[in-house]
Structure formats: structure tokens, C-alpha cells
Short mmCIF file of C-alpha atoms and ligand atoms in Angstrom, two decimals:
data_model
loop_
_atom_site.label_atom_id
_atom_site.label_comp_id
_atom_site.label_asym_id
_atom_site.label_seq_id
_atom_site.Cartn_x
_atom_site.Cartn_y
_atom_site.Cartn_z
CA UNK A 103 32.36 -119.83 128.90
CA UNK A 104 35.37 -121.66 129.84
CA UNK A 105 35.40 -125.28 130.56
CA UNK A 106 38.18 -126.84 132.60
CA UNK A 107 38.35 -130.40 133.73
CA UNK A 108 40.94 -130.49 136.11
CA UNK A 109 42.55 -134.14 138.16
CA UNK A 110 43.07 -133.18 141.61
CA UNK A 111 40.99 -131.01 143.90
CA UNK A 112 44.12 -128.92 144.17
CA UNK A 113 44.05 -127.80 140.79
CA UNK A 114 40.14 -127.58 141.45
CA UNK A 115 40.30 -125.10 143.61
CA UNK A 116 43.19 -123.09 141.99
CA UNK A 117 41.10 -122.70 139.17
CA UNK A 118 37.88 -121.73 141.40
CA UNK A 119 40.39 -119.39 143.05
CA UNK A 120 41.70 -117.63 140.10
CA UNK A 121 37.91 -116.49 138.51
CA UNK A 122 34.82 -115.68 141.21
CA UNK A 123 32.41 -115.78 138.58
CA UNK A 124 33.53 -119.79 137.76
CA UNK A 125 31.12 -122.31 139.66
CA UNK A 126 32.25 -126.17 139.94
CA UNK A 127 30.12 -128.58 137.83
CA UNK A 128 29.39 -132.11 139.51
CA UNK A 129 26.30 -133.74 137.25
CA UNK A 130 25.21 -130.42 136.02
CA UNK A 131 21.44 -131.97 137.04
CA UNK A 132 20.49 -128.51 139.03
CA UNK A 133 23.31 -126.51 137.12
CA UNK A 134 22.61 -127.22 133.75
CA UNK A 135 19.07 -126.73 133.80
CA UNK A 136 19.94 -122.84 135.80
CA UNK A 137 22.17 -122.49 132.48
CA UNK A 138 19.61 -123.00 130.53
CA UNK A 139 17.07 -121.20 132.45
CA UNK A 140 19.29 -118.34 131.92
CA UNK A 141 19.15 -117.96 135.53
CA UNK A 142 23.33 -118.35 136.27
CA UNK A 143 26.04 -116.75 133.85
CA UNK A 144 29.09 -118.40 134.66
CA UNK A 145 32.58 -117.39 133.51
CA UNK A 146 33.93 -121.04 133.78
CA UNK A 147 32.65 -124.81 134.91
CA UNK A 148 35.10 -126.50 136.76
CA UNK A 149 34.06 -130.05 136.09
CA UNK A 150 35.15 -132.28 139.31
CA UNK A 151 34.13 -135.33 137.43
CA UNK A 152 37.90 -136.63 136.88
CA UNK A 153 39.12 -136.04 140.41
CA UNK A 154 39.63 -139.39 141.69
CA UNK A 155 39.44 -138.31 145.60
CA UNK A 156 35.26 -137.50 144.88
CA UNK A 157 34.60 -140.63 144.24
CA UNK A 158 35.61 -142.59 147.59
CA UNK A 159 33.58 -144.44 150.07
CA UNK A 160 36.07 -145.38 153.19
CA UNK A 161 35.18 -146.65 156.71
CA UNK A 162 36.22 -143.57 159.05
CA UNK A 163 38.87 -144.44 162.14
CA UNK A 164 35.47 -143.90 164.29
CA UNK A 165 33.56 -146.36 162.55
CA UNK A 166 31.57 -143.84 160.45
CA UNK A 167 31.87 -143.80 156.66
CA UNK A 168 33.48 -140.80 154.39
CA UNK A 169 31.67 -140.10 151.37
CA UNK A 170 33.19 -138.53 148.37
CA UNK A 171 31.52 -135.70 147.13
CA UNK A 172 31.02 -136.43 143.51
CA UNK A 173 29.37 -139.94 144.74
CA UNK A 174 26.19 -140.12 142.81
CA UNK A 175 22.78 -140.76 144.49
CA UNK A 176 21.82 -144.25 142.50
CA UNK A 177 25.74 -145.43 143.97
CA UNK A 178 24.18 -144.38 147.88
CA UNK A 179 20.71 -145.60 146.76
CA UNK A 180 22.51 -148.92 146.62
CA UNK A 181 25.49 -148.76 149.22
CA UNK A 182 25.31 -151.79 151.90
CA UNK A 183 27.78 -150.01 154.38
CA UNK A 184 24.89 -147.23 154.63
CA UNK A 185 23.02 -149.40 157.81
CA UNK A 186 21.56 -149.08 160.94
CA UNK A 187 20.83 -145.32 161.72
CA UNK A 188 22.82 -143.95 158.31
CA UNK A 189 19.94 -145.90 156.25
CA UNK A 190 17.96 -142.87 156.33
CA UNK A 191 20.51 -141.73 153.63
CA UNK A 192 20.51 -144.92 151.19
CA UNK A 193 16.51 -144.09 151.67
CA UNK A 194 16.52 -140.35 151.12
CA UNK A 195 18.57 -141.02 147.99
CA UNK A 196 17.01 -143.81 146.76
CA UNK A 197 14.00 -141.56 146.73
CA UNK A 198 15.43 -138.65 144.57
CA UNK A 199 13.59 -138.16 141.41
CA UNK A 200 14.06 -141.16 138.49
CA UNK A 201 16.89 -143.05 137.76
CA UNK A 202 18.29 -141.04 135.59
CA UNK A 203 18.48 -138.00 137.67
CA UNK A 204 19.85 -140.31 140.49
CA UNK A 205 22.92 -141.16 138.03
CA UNK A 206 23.68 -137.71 137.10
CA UNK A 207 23.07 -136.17 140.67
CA UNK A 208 25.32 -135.98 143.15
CA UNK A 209 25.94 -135.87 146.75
CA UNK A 210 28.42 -133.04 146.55
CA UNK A 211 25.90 -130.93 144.32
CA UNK A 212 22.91 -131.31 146.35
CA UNK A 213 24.95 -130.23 149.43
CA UNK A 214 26.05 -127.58 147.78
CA UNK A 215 23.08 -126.60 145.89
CA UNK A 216 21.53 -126.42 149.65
CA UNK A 217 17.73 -126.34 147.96
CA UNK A 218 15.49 -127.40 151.54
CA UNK A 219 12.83 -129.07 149.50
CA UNK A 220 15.60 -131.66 148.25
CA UNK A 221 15.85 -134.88 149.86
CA UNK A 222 19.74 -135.46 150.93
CA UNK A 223 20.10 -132.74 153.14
CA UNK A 224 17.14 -133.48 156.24
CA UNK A 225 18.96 -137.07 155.97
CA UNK A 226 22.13 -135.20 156.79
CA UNK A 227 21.00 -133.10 159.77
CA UNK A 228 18.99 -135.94 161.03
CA UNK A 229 22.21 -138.66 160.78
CA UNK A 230 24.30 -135.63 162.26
CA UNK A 231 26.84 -135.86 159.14
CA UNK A 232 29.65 -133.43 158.78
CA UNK A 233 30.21 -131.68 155.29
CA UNK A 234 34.32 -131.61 154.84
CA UNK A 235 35.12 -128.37 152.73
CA UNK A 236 38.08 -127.31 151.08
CA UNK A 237 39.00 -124.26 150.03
CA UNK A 238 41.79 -122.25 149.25
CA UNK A 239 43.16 -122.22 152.49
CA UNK A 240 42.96 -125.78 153.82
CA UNK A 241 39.98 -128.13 154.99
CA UNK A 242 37.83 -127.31 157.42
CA UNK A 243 34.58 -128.88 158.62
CA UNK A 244 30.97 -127.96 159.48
CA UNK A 245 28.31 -129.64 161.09
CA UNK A 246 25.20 -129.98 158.72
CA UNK A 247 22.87 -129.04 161.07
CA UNK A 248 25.01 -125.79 160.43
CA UNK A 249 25.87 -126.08 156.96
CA UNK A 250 22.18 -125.34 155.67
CA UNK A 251 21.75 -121.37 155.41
CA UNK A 252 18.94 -120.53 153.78
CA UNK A 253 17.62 -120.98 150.47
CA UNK A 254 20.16 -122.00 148.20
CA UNK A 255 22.74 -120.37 150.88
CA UNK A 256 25.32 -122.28 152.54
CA UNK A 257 28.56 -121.62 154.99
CA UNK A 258 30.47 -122.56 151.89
CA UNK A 259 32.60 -119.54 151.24
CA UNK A 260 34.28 -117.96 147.87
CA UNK A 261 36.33 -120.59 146.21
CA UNK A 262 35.36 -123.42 148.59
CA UNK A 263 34.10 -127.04 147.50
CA UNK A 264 32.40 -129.63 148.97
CA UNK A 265 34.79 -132.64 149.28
CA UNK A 266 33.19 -135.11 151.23
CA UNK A 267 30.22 -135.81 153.65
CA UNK A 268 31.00 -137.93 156.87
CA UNK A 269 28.84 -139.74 158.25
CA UNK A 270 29.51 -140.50 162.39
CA UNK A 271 28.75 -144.14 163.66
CA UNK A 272 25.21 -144.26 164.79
CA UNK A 273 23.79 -145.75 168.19
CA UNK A 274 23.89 -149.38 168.15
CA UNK A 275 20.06 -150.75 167.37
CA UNK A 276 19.97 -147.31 165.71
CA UNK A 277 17.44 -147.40 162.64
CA UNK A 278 17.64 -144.86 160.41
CA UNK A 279 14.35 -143.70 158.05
CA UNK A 280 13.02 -141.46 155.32
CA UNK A 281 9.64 -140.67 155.25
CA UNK A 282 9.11 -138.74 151.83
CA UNK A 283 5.64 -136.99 150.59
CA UNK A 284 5.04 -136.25 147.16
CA UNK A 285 2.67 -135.40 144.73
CA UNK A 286 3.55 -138.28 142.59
CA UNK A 287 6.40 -140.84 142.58
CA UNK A 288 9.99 -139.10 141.48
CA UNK A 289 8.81 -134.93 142.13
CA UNK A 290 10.55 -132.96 144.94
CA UNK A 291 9.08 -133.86 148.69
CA UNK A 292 6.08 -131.82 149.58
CA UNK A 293 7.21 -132.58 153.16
CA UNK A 294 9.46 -135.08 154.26
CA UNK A 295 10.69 -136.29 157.61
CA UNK A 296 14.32 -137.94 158.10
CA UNK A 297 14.74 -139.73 161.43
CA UNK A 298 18.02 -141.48 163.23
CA UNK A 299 15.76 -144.14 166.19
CA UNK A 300 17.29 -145.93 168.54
CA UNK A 301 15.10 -147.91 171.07
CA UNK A 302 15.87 -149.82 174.65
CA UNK A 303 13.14 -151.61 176.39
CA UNK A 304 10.43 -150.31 174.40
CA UNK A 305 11.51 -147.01 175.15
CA UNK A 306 13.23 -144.17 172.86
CA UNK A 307 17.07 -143.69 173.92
CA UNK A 308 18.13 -141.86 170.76
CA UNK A 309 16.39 -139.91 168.08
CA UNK A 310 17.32 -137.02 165.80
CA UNK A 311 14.67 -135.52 163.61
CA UNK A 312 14.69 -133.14 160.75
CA UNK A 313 12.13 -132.00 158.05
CA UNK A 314 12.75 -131.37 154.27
CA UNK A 315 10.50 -128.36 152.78
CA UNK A 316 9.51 -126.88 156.15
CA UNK A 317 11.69 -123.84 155.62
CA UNK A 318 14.80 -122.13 154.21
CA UNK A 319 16.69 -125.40 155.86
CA UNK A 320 16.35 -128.38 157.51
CA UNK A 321 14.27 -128.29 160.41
CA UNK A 322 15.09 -130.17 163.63
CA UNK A 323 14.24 -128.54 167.55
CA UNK A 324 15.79 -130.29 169.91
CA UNK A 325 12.88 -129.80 172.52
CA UNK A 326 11.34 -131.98 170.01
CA UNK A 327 13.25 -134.68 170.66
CA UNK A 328 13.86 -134.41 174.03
CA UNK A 329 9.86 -135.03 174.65
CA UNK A 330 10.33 -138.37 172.78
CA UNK A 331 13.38 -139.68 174.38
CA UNK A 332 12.26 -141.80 177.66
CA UNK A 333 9.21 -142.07 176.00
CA UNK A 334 7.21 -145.17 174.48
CA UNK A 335 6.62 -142.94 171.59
CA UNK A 336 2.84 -143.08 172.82
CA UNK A 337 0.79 -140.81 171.18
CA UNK A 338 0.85 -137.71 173.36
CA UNK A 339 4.66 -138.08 172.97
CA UNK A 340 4.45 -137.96 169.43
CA UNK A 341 1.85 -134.87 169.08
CA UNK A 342 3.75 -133.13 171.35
CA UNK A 343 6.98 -133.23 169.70
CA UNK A 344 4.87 -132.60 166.31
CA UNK A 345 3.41 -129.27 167.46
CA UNK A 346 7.40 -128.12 168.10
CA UNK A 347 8.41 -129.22 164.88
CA UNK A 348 4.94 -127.25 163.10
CA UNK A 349 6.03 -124.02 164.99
CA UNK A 350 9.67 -124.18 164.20
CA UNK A 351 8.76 -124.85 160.80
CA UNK A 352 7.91 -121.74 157.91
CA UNK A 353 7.13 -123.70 154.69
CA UNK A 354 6.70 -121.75 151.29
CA UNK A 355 3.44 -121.88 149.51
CA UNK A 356 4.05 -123.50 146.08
CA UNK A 357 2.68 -125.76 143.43
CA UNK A 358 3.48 -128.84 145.73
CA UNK A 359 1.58 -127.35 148.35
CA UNK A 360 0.18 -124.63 150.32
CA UNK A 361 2.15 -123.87 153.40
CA UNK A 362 -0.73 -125.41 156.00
CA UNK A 363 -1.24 -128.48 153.92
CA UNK A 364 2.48 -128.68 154.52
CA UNK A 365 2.56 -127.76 157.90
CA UNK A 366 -0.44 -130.44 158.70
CA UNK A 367 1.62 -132.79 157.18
CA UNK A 368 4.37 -132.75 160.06
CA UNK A 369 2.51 -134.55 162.37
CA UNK A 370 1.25 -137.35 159.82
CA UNK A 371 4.61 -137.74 158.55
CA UNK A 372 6.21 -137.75 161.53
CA UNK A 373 4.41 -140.71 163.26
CA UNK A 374 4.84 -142.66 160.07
CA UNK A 375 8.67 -142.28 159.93
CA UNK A 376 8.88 -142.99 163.80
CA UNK A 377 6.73 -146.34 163.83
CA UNK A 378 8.92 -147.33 160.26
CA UNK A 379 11.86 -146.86 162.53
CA UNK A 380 10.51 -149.45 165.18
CA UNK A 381 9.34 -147.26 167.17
CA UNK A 382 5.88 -147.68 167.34
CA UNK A 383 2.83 -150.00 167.08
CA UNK B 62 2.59 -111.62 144.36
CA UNK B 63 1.36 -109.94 147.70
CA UNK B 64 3.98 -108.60 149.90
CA UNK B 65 2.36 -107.12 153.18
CA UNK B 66 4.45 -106.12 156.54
CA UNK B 67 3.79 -103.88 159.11
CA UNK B 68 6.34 -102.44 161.65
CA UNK B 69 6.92 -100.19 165.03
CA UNK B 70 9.60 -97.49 165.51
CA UNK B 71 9.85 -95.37 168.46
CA UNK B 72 9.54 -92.20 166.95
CA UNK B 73 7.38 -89.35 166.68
CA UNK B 74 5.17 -89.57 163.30
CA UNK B 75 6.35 -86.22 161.81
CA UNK B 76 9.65 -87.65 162.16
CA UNK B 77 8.94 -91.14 160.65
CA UNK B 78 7.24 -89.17 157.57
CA UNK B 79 10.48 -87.19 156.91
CA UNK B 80 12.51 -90.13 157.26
CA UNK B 81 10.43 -92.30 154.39
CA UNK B 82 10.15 -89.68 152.10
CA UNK B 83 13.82 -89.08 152.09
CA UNK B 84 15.38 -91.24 149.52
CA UNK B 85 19.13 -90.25 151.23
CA UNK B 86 17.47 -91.84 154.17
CA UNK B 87 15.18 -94.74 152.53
CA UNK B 88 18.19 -96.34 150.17
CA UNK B 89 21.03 -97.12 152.88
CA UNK B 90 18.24 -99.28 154.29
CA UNK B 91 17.14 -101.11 151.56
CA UNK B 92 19.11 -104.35 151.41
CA UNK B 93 21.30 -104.38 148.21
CA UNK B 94 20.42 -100.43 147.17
CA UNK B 95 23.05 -99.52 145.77
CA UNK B 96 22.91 -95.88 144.21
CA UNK B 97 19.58 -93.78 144.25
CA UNK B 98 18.90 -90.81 142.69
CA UNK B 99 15.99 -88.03 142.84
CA UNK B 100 15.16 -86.98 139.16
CA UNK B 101 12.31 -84.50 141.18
CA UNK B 102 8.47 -84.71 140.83
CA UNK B 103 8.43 -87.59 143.27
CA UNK B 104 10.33 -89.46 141.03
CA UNK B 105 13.64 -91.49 141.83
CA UNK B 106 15.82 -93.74 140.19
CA UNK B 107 17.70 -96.64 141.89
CA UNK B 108 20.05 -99.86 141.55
CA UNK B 109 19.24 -103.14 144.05
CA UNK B 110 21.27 -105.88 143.90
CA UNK B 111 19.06 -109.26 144.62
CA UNK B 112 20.06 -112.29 145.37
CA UNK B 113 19.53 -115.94 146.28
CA UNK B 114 22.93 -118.68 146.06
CA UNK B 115 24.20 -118.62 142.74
CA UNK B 116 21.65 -116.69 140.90
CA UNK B 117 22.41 -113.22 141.48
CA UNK B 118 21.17 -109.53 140.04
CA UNK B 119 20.84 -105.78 139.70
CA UNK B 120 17.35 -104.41 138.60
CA UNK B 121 17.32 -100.83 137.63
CA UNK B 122 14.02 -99.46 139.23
CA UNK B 123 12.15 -96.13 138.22
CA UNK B 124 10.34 -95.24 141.21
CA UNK B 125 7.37 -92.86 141.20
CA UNK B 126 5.33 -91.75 144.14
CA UNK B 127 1.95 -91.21 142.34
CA UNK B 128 0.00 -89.86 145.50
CA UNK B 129 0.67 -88.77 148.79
CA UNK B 130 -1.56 -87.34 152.02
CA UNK B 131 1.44 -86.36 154.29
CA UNK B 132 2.63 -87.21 156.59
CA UNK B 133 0.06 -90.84 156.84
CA UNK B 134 0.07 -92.23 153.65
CA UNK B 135 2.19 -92.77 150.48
CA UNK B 136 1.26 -94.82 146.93
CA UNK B 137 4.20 -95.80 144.92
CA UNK B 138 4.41 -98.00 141.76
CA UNK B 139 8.02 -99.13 141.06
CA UNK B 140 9.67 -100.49 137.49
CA UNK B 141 12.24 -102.00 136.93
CA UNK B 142 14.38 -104.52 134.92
CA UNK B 143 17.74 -106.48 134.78
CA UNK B 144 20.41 -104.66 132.67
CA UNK B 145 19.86 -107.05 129.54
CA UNK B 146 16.08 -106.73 130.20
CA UNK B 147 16.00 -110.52 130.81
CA UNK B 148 13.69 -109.55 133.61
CA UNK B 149 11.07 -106.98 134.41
CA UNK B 150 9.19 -106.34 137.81
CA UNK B 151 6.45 -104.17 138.51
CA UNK B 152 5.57 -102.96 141.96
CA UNK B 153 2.30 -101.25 143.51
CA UNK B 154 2.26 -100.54 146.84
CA UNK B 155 1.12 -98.07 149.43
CA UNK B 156 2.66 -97.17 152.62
CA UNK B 157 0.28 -95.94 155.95
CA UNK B 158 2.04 -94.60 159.13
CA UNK B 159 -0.22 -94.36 162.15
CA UNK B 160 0.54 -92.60 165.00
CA UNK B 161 0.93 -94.55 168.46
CA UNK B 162 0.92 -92.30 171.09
CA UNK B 163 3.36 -89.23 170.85
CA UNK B 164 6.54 -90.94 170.23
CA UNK B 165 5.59 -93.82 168.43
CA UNK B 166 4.80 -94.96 165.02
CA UNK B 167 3.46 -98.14 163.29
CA UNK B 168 4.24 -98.66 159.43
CA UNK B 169 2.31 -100.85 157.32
CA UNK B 170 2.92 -101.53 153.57
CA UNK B 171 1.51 -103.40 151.27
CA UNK B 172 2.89 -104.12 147.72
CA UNK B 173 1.78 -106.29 144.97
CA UNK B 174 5.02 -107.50 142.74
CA UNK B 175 4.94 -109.22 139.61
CA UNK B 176 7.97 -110.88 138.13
CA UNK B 177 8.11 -111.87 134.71
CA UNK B 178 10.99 -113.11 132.74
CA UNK B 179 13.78 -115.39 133.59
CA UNK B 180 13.73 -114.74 137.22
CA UNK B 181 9.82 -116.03 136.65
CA UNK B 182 11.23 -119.43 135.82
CA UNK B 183 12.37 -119.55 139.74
CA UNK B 184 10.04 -121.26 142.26
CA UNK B 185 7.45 -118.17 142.80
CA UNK B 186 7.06 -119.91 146.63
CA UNK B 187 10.87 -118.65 147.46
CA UNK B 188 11.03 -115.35 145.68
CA UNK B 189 8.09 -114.63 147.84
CA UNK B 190 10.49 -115.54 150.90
CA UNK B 191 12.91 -113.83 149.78
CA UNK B 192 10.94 -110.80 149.40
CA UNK B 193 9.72 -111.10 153.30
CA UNK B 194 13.26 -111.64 154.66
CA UNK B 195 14.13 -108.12 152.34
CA UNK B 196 10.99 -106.74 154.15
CA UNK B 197 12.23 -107.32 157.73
CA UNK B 198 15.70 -106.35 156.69
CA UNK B 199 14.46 -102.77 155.57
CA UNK B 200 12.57 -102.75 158.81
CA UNK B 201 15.18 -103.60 161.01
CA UNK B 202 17.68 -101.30 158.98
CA UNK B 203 15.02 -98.29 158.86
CA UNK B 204 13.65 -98.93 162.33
CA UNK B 205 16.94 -98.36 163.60
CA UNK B 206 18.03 -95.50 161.74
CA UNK B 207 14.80 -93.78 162.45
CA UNK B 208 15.34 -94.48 166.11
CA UNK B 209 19.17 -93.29 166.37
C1 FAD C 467 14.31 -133.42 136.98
C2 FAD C 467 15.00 -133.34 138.31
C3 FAD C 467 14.35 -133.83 139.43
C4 FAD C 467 14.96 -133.78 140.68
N1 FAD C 467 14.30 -134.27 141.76
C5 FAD C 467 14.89 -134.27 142.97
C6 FAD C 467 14.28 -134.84 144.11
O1 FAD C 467 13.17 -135.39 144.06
N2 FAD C 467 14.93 -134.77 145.28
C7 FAD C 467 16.15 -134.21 145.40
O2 FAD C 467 16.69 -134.18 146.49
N3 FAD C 467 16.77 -133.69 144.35
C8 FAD C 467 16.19 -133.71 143.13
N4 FAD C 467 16.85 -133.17 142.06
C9 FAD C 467 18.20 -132.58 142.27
C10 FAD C 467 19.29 -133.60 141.92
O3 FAD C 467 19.08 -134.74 142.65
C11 FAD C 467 20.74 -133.18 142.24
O4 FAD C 467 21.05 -133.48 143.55
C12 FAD C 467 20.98 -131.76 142.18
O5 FAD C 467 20.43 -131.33 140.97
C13 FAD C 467 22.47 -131.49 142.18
O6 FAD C 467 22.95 -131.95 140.95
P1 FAD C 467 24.45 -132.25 140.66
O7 FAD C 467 25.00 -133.08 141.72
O8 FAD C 467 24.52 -132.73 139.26
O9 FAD C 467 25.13 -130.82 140.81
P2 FAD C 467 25.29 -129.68 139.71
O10 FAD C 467 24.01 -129.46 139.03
O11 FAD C 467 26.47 -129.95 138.87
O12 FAD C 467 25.62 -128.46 140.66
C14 FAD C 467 24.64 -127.89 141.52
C15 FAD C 467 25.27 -126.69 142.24
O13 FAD C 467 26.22 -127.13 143.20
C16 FAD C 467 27.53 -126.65 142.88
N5 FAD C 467 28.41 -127.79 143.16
C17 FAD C 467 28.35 -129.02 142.64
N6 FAD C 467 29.24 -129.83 143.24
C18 FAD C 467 29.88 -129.08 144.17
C19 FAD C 467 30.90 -129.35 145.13
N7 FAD C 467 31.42 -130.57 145.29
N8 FAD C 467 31.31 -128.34 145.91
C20 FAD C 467 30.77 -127.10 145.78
N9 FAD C 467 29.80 -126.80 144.90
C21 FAD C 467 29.37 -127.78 144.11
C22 FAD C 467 27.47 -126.20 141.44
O14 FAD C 467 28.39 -125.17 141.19
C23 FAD C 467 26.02 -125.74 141.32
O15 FAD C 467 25.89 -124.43 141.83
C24 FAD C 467 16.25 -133.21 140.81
C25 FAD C 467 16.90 -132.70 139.67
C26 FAD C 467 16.30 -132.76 138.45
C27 FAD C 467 17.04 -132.23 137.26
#
């Protein structure tokens, strides 16, 4: 297996270009443990560690920030720009596994990876980010709400990278939250619920919701949170949107939980995150 | 792991039975079949390429149909394993076609898979999804093709 550490995404994505079977290498948390597992044979790792460009945090023209993709999770765990409705993505990465993992893992990788029982990528659909790829023939960018596939499936095509995650400016009053269940501290979510809350007069005027480990992707149903906007987030508001978000949702059955305990979490989890985000009682 | 789906095709049961118990017919729709052969006695031999994001394969499957009361029911046990024999997978399933009405068929199957191996080492929870979205793809494909 060949190793190549190139400088500049350029060369990056020659190299991805020139060998199909050669997979980029951000922390190696996910693909090092596949390697080992036996479960990937690549031809080549093209580390992205020494490309400069990855690891950027800049304020967007908009007033949104740009994320480089190689940015780890312990550097967004602890980002101050990440406020207001984006602080459902300091939270969501701040709640990744251990420190260690959070200093080898990356925001790049776990977009890429696309695994829906991860944490980063509900946070993503629910602050609306937008995953900037580039690939051999330019830059092009995808909505995560699109992004997500299916299991471990994303729109990223042969010989395209992940080179940064945009985040839009949120509602003012916006507050962004993570509400993550697992079977103990540091494991992957059994269910988790990423929301984006803006209220006005004790009423909801924004919200965007979306579940980690309720199915091949991020789950969010607009119906969902159309019921809760004009709403006091009362509890008939709340149950209603819930029972959308259960029957959009298709969990898998695993050792962190069966797929009803999952699905009977929605509704828990969901009035948690909302009332965290100031929306309720 | 349990895999159980059923399905409906609008076509006449006779028809259905001929279609399933033609591997010409049966391997286009399987997602990922690549070549299939009949070695006779019920027996076939086929390639299906699997896959889900970066971790990718080919199992080579031996396929025997070990009893069969045409043109209603079928019991099949499948082997296979990965070229370097990294992974083997054993199937047992049975297949039931019921007529509905003249022109209409329902097929149920129901297979029991074990994985063992280094594909094992992958979350059990999403092979298992995997192996339903395969399901409705065969369905879909064979439905159609049945129907045409
Ligand atoms: C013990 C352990 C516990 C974990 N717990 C959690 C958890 O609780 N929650 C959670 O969300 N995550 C968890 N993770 C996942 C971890 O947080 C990383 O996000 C994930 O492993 C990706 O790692 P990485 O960034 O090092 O990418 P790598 O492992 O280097 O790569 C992962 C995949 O993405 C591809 N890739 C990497 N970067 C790019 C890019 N820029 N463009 C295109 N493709 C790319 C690689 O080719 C590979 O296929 C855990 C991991 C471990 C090892």
C-alpha cells in the first residue's frame, strides 16, 4: 500500500484521480480501524493532514463560518465563533467519543464516512450546513440535508473530497442544541436529536430538527416542524411533531438498542432538546 | 439473521413459477449478480457483488435447490465465500408463491443468513438493512420483469 502525503488539495486529488482503489486518510480514527478489520483494501492513503487549506476556520461574506475539512472535533468542541443556532455543532462534537478520538477525528472524515449513528452529521442537517466538495473537475456544493445517502453512502463521487463544511448564519435569538443518548458516556448515540430554535414572544419562529441513528441518514420531516412553528411548543405541539419524526424514522436493531426502544426514544429526546433550546418550561 | 419479504406481481402463477426457477431470469434481477451458471441437478453457481461505502465485495455462492413442490414452493440453501475466503455466508431459505386470483401472484420468502468472518466484524444491525434494501431491489427488479 502506497502512502502519499501530498501539500495542496490539488495534488490531493490528482493523486485520488490517478488510482480508484486509493481512499484519502484524515485521522485514520474510522479508517484505520476498517484496515485493520480487514474490512477495506486500499491501493494508496492519501493523507490530507499537510494541506494547509483543511485546516481553516473563516467568517463567510454572509456571516456564516467555513470550516476546513481536516478540522478536528476537540478544535469545534472548543470553537467560540460556533454560537447561537451553530452551537448544536460545538455540542454534537464535544460529545463524540473520548478525547482522544476527538483529536484524531475529523470533521471532513465523519462527513465523509456518512455513518447515521455518528454525531456530526444530524448537527449538520439540523444547522442546514453545506458540504463544499472538490473533485477533479472543480468545486461544487451540496446541501447536507442531501449529502447523507445511506449507510456509509454519500453524493461524494469517484475522486471527490470533502473540503470544507459551511455553516449559514442562523436566525438571530437562534439557539442551537444536541441532545445525545447513549449507553454510557463516550459510545455512539443510541438516538440523538440535533435542533436549530429560534423563539419570538414565547412562540416558535424557527426550528430545524434532525435525528442521529433513526435510519440510513439523518432524519428531519418538515411537517414536523411546521406543527411546531407558531406554536408555544405546548405539549400536543411537541407529540405531534414526535409521531412524524417516529414514522419517518427506520432505526436498525443493534447492541445499542432495539429499533422500538429507539424509536420510543424520539419523543423523549425530542422534548428534552426543545426545552434545552429555550423553548419550553 | 432473519431475512423475510413478501411481494405481489401481476401475473398468472404458472408464469411466476417459470420465471423463479429460471436462473437466466432470476440473476439479471438480483442486485450485483454478476455471472450465474446452471451446473444441473438444481444446482447453480453465481458471483454477487455486495456493497456498503468503502467496504466492497464479491462472494462466490453455490446454490442448491434441495426441494421443490412446483409450481408453490421452493427450499434453497446457498454458500458462499469472498475470493480469499476472508468471509463465508450460509443461506436457508424457502420461497412460497400463492395464487391471487387468475392473474396474480404473491411471493413470500424467508431466509435465515449467517455471516461469519471479516464482514462479521461489521455492525450486524446494517448488514441486516442492507440485506432488506437487496430484498426490495430483487422485488422491484423481478416484479417488473415478470410483469413485462
Ligand atoms: C473508538 C471510537 C469511538 C467513536 N465514537 C464516536 C461517537 O461517539 N460519535 C461520532 O460521531 N463518531 C465517533 N467516532 C468516529 C470518529 O469521531 C471520526 O469522526 C470518524 O472516525 C472519522 O475519522 P477521521 O476523521 O479520522 O477519518 P478517517 O478515519 O481518516 O476516514 C474515514 C473515511 O472518510 C474518508 N475521508 C476522510 N476525510 C475525507 C475527506 N476530507 N474527503 C473525503 N473522504 C474523506 C476516508 O477515506 C475514510 O473512508 C468514533 C471513532 C472511534 C475510533
Amino acid at each position: 500500500m502506497e502512502f502519499h502525503q501530498p501539500t495542496t488539495l490539488d495534488d490531493a486529488l490528482t493523486l485520488l484521480a490517478a488510482d480508484p482503489e486509493a481512499l484519502p486518510l484524515a485521522g485514520g480514527a474510522t479508517l484505520v480501524a476498517m484496515l485493520n478489520a480487514e474490512l477495506i483494501e486500499p491501493s494508496a492513503l492519501v493523507s490530507l493532514g499537510g494541506i494547509c487549506e483543511l485546516h481553516t476556520i473563516e467568517a463567510t461574506p454572509e456571516g456564516g463560518l467555513r470550516l476546513g475539512a481536516m478540522l478536528s472535533h476537540a478544535t469545534l468542541a472548543s470553537e467560540a465563533r460556533l454560537t447561537g443556532g451553530n452551537a448544536v455543532m460545538r455540542q454534537a462534537a464535544a460529545q463524540i467519543a473520548h478525547p482522544a478520538v476527538r483529536n484524531i477525528g475529523t470533521l471532513g472524515g465523519a462527513v465523509a464516512h456518512g455513518d447515521p449513528s455518528s454525531d456530526l452529521p444530524a448537527a449538520l442537517v439540523a444547522a442546514d450546513a453545506v458540504i463544499e466538495v472538490a473533485g477533479p473537475s472543480g468545486r461544487r456544493s451540496i446541501a447536507a440535508e442531501g449529502f447523507f445517502e445511506d449507510y456509509l453512502t454519500t453524493a461524494l463521487e469517484e475522486g471527490e473530497m470533502v473540503a470544507a463544511v459551511i455553516l449559514p448564519p442562523q436566525p438571530e435569538s437562534a439557539v442551537g442544541h444536541y441532545e445525545k443518548f447513549a449507553r454510557v458516556h463516550g459510545d455512539y448515540a443510541t438516538l440523538s436529536v440535533a435542533v436549530v430554535l429560534a423563539m419570538a414572544s414565547g412562540k416558535c419562529s424557527h426550528v430545524r430538527i434532525a435525528l442521529g441513528a433513526a435510519g440510513a441518514t439523518p432524519v428531519r420531516v418538515v411537517a414536523a416542524e411546521a406543527r411546531l412553528i407558531g406554536s408555544s411548543l405546548d405539549a400536543g405541539a411537541i407529540s405531534e411533531a414526535a409521531a412524524l419524526l417516529t414514522a419517518a424514522s427506520d432505526p436498525v436493531d443493534d447492541v445499542r438498542g432495539s429499533a422500538d426502544y429507539r424509536l420510543m426514544l424520539v419523543p423523549r429526546l425530542l422534548t428534552r432538546a426543545l426545552a434545552a433550546a429555550g423553548g419550553a418550561p | 439473521m432473519i431475512i423475510e419479504e413478501e411481494f405481489a406481481v401481476d401475473a398468472a402463477l404458472a408464469h411466476v413459477w417459470q420465471c423463479i426457477r429460471d436462473p437466466g431470469f432470476v440473476a439479471p434481477c438480483v442486485p450485483g449478480c454478476q455471472d450465474v451458471e446452471d451446473i444441473g441437478d438444481g444446482a447453480y453457481r453465481a458471483a454477487v457483488k455486495v456493497g456498503i461505502g468503502p467496504i466492497k465485495t464479491t462472494f462466490n455462492l453455490d446454490i442448491e435447490v434441495l426441494e421443490e413442490t412446483p409450481p408453490t414452493f421452493a427450499r434453497v440453501e446457498t454458500r458462499g465465500q469472498e475470493g480469499t475466503n476472508a468471509s463465508r455466508l450460509t443461506a436457508k431459505s424457502e420461497l412460497t408463491l400463492t395464487a391471487s386470483g387468475n392473474d396474480a401472484t404473491h411471493v413470500h420468502y424467508k431466509s435465515d443468513v449467517q455471516v461469519v468472518g471479516r464482514l462479521a466484524k461489521f455492525g450486524l444491525g446494517i448488514m441486516k438493512k442492507k440485506a432488506k434494501a437487496l430484498g426490495a431491489e430483487f422485488a422491484e427488479n423481478f416484479r417488473n420483469a415478470a410483469e413485462a
